[in-house]
Tab-separated table of C-alpha atoms in Angstrom:
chain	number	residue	atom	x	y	z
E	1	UNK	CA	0.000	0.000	0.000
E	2	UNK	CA	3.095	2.265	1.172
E	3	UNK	CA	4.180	1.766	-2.948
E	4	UNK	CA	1.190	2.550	-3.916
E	5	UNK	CA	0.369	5.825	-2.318
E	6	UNK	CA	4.636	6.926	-2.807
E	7	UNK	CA	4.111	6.368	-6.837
E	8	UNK	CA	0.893	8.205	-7.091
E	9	UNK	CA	3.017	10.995	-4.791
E	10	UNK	CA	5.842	10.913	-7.050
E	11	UNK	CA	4.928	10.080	-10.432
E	12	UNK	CA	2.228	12.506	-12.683
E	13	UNK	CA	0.058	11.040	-15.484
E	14	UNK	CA	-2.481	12.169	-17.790
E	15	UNK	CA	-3.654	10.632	-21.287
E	16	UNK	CA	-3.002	12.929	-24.080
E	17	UNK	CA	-4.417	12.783	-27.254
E	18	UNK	CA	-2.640	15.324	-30.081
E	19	UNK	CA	-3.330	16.426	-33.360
E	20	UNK	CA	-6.280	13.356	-33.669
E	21	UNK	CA	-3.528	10.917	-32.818
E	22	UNK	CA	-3.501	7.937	-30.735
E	23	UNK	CA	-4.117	8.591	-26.621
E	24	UNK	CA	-0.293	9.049	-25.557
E	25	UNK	CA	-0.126	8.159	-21.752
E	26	UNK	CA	2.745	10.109	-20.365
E	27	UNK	CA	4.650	9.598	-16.997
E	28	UNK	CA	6.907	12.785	-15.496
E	29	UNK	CA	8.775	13.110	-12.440
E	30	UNK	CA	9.216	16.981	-11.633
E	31	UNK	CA	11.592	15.878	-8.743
E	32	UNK	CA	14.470	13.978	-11.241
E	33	UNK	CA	16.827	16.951	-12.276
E	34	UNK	CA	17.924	16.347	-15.629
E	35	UNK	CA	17.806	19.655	-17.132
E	36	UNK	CA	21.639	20.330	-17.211
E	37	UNK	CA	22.412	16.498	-18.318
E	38	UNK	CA	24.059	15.491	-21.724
E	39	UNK	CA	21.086	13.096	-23.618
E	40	UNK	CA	22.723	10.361	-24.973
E	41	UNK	CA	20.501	9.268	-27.364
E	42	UNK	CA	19.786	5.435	-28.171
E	43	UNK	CA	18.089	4.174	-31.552
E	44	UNK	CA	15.634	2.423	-31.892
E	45	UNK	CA	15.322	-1.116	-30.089
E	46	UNK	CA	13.035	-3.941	-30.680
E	47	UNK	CA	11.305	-5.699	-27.544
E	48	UNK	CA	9.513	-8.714	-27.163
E	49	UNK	CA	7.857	-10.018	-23.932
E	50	UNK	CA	9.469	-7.965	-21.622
E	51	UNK	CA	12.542	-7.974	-22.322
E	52	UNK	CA	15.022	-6.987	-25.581
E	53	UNK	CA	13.884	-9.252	-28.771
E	54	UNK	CA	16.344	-11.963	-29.698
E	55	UNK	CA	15.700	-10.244	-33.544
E	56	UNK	CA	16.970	-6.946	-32.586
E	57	UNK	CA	20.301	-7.981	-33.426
E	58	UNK	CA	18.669	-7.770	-37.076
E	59	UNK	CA	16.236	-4.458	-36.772
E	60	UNK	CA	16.580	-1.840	-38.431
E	61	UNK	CA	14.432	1.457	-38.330
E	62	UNK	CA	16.539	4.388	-39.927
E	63	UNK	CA	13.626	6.723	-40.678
E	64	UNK	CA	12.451	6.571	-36.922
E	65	UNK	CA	16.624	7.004	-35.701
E	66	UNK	CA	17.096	9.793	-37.439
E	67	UNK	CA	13.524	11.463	-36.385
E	68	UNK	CA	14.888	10.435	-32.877
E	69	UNK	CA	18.250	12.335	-33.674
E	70	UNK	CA	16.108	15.396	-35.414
E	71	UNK	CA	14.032	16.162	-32.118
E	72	UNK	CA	16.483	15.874	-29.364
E	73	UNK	CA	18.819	18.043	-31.492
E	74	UNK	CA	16.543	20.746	-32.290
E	75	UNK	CA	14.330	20.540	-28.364
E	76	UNK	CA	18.129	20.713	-26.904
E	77	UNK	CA	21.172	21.511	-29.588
E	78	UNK	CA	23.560	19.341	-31.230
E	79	UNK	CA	26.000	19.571	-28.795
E	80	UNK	CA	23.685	18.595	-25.466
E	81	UNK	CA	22.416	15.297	-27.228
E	82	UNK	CA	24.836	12.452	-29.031
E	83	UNK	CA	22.897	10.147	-30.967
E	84	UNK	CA	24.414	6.583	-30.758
E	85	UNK	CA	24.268	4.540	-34.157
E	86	UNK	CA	22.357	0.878	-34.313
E	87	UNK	CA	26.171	-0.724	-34.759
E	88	UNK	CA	27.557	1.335	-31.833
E	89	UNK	CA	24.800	-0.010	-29.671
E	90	UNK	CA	25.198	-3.229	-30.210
E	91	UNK	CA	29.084	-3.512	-29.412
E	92	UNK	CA	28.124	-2.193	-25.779
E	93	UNK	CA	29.015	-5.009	-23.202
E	94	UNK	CA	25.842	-5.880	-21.253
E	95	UNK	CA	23.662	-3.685	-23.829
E	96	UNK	CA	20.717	-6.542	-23.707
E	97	UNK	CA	21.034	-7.011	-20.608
E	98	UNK	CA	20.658	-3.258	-19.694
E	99	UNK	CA	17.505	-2.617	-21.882
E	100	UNK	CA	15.555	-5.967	-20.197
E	101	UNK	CA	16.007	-3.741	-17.293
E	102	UNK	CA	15.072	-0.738	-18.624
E	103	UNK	CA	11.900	-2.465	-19.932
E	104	UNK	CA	11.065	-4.369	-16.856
E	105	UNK	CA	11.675	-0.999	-14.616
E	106	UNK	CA	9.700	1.231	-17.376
E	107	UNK	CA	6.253	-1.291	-17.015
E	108	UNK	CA	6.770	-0.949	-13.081
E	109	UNK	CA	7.604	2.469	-13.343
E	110	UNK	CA	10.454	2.044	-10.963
E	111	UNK	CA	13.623	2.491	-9.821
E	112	UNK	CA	16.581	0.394	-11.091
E	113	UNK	CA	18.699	-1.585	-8.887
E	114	UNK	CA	22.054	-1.928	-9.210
E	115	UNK	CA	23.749	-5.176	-10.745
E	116	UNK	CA	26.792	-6.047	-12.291
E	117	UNK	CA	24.842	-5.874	-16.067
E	118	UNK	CA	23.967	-2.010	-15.459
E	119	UNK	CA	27.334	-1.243	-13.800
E	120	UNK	CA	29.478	-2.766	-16.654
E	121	UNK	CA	26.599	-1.425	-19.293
E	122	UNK	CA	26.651	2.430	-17.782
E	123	UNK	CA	30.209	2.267	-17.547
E	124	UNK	CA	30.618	1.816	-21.477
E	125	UNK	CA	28.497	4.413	-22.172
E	126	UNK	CA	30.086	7.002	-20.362
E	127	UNK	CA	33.959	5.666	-21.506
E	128	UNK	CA	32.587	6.008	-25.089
E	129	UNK	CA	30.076	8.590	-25.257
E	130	UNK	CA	30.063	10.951	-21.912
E	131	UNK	CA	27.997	10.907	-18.826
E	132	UNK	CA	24.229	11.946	-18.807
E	133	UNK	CA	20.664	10.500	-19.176
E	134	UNK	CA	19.323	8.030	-21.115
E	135	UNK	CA	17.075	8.635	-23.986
E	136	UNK	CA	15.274	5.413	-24.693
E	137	UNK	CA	13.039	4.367	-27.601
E	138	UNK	CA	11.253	0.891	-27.291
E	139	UNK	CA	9.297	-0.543	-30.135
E	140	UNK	CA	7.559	-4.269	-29.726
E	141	UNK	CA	6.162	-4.951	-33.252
E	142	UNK	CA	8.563	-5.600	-36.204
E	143	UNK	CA	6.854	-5.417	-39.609
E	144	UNK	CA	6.044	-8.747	-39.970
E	145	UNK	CA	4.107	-8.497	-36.705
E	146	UNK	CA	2.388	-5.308	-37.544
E	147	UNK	CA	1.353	-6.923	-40.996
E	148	UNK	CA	0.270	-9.989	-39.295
E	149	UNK	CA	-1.453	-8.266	-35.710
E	150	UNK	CA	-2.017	-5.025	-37.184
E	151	UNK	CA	-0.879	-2.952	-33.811
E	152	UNK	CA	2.301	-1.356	-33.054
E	153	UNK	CA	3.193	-0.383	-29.400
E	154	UNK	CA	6.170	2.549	-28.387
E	155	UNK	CA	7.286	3.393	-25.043
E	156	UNK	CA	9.622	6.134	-24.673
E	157	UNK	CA	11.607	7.664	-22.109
E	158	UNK	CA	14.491	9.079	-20.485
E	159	UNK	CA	16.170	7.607	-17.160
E	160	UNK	CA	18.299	9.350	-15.307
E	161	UNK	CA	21.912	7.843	-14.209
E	162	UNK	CA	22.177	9.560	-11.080
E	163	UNK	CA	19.257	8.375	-9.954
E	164	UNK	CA	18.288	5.381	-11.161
E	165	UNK	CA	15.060	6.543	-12.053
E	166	UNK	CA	13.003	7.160	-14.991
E	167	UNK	CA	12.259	11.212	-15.686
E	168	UNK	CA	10.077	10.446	-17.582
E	169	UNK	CA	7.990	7.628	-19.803
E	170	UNK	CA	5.662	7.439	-22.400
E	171	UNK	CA	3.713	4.806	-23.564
E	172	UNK	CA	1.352	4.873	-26.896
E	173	UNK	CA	0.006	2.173	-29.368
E	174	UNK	CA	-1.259	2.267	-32.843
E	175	UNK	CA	-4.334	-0.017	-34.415
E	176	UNK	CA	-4.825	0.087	-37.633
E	177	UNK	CA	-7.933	0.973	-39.185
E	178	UNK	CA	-9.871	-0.368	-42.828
E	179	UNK	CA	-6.618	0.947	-44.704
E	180	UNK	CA	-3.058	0.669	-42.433
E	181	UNK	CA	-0.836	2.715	-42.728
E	182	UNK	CA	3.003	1.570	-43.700
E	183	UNK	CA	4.565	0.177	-40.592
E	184	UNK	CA	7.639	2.940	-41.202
E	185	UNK	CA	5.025	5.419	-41.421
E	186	UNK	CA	3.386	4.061	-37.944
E	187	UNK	CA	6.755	4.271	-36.271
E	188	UNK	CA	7.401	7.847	-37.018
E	189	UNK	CA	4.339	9.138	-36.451
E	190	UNK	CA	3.961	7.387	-32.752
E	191	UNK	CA	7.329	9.170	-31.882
E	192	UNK	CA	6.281	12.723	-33.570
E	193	UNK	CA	2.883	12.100	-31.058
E	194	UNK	CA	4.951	10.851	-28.193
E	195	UNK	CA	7.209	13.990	-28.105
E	196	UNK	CA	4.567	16.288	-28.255
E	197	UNK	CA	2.112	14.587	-25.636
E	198	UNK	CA	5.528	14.998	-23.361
E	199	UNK	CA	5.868	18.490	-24.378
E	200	UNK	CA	2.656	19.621	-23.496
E	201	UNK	CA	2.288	17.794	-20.529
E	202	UNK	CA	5.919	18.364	-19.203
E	203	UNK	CA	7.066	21.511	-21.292
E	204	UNK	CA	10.249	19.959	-22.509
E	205	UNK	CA	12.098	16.505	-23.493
E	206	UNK	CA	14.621	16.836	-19.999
C-alpha cells in the first residue's frame, strides 16, 4: 500500500491525445533533475515479452533514428544530445542485458537496482560517449508483426543515471484501421505524437 500511495506521490500522469492521434499516456517526475544532463541518445530497439527481442540484433528502423536524432537536437542543440548509431549499440558489453532492465523498470515504473549488467553497461556508455541521461526508444512490433497483428506499441523515455530513475515515460500504441498505414510510417508518427504529448504535458524533453 506504502508503494502505492509513494508512486501516485511521485509520479504525474495524464492521457493525451494530439493532433487526432492515438491517446499518448505520459509519466513525469518533476523531482528527477535532468535539465543540465548530456542526452545520450539510443536508436531504436526492438522488444519482445518484456525484455530486448532476440531479432533486434537484425532491426533496423533508420527513418524513426534519425527522427529520434532530429528532435532531441533541435528541443536541446547538437551539442547537449549524441545520438548513438544501431552498430555502436550493439558492441556495448551488457547492452541486452541493460535494456531488459530498462523495460522491466519502465512497465513498473520504478527504480533500477544496481547489478553487475547495469554497472558494466553504464560504464561503457560514459567511456565512449560521456555521462548523462538516457534517452530510450522501445518498439515491440517488427513489420512482420504489424502486418500480421495489425498494432504497433512505443514506449519512450528518459532515465536518469544519477538516480536510477526514470524522468520520464511514455507509452502509446497504434491499431490500424480499414486501410493501415506503412509500418515505417506508424513508427514515425507514434514518436512525432509521443514527443509532443511529453511536451505539453511536461514543457520539454529533460
Amino acid at each position: 500500500m506504502k508503494l502505492v500511495v509513494s508512486l501516485l506521490v511521485l509520479f504525474s500522469f495524464v492521457f493525451v491525445s494530439c493532433s487526432g492521434g492515438p491517446n499518448v499516456s505520459v509519466y513525469h517526475r518533476a523531482d528527477v533533475d535532468t535539465a543540465n544532463s548530456r542526452i545520450v541518445v539510443f536508436p531504436m530497439l526492438l522488444c519482445q515479452g518484456g525484455a530486448l527481442s532476440s531479432a533486434n540484433g537484425q532491426y533496423s528502423n533508420p527513418i524513426a533514428d534519425a527522427l529520434l536524432t532530429k528532435s532531441w537536437a533541435e528541443a536541446l542543440g547538437a551539442d547537449n544530445a549524441i545520438s548513438i548509431p544501431k552498430l555502436a549499440f550493439d558492441k556495448i558489453p551488457k547492452a541486452n542485458e541493460f535494456v531488459t532492465l530498462i523495460v522491466k523498470s519502465a512497465d513498473t515504473i520504478s527504480a533500477l537496482e544496481q547489478s553487475g549488467a547495469s554497472t558494466e553497461f553504464l560504464a561503457a556508455v560514459k567511456k565512449q560517449f560521456g555521462d548523462g541521461a538516457l534517452a530510450f526508444a522501445l518498439v515491440f512490433e517488427d513489420k512482420a508483426q504489424y502486418d500480421n497483428g495489425k498494432k504497433v506499441h512505443l514506449n519512450m523515455g528518459l532515465f536518469d543515471v544519477k538516480m536510477m530513475t526514470w524522468k520520464w515515460i511514455t507509452k502509446t500504441v497504434y491499431e490500424a484501421g480499414m486501410v493501415p498505414k506503412p509500418y515505417e510510417m506508424v513508427v514515425q508518427d507514434l514518436v512525432d505524437e509521443s514527443f509532443k504529448a511529453l511536451k505539453e504535458k511536461a514543457g520539454s524533453l529533460r
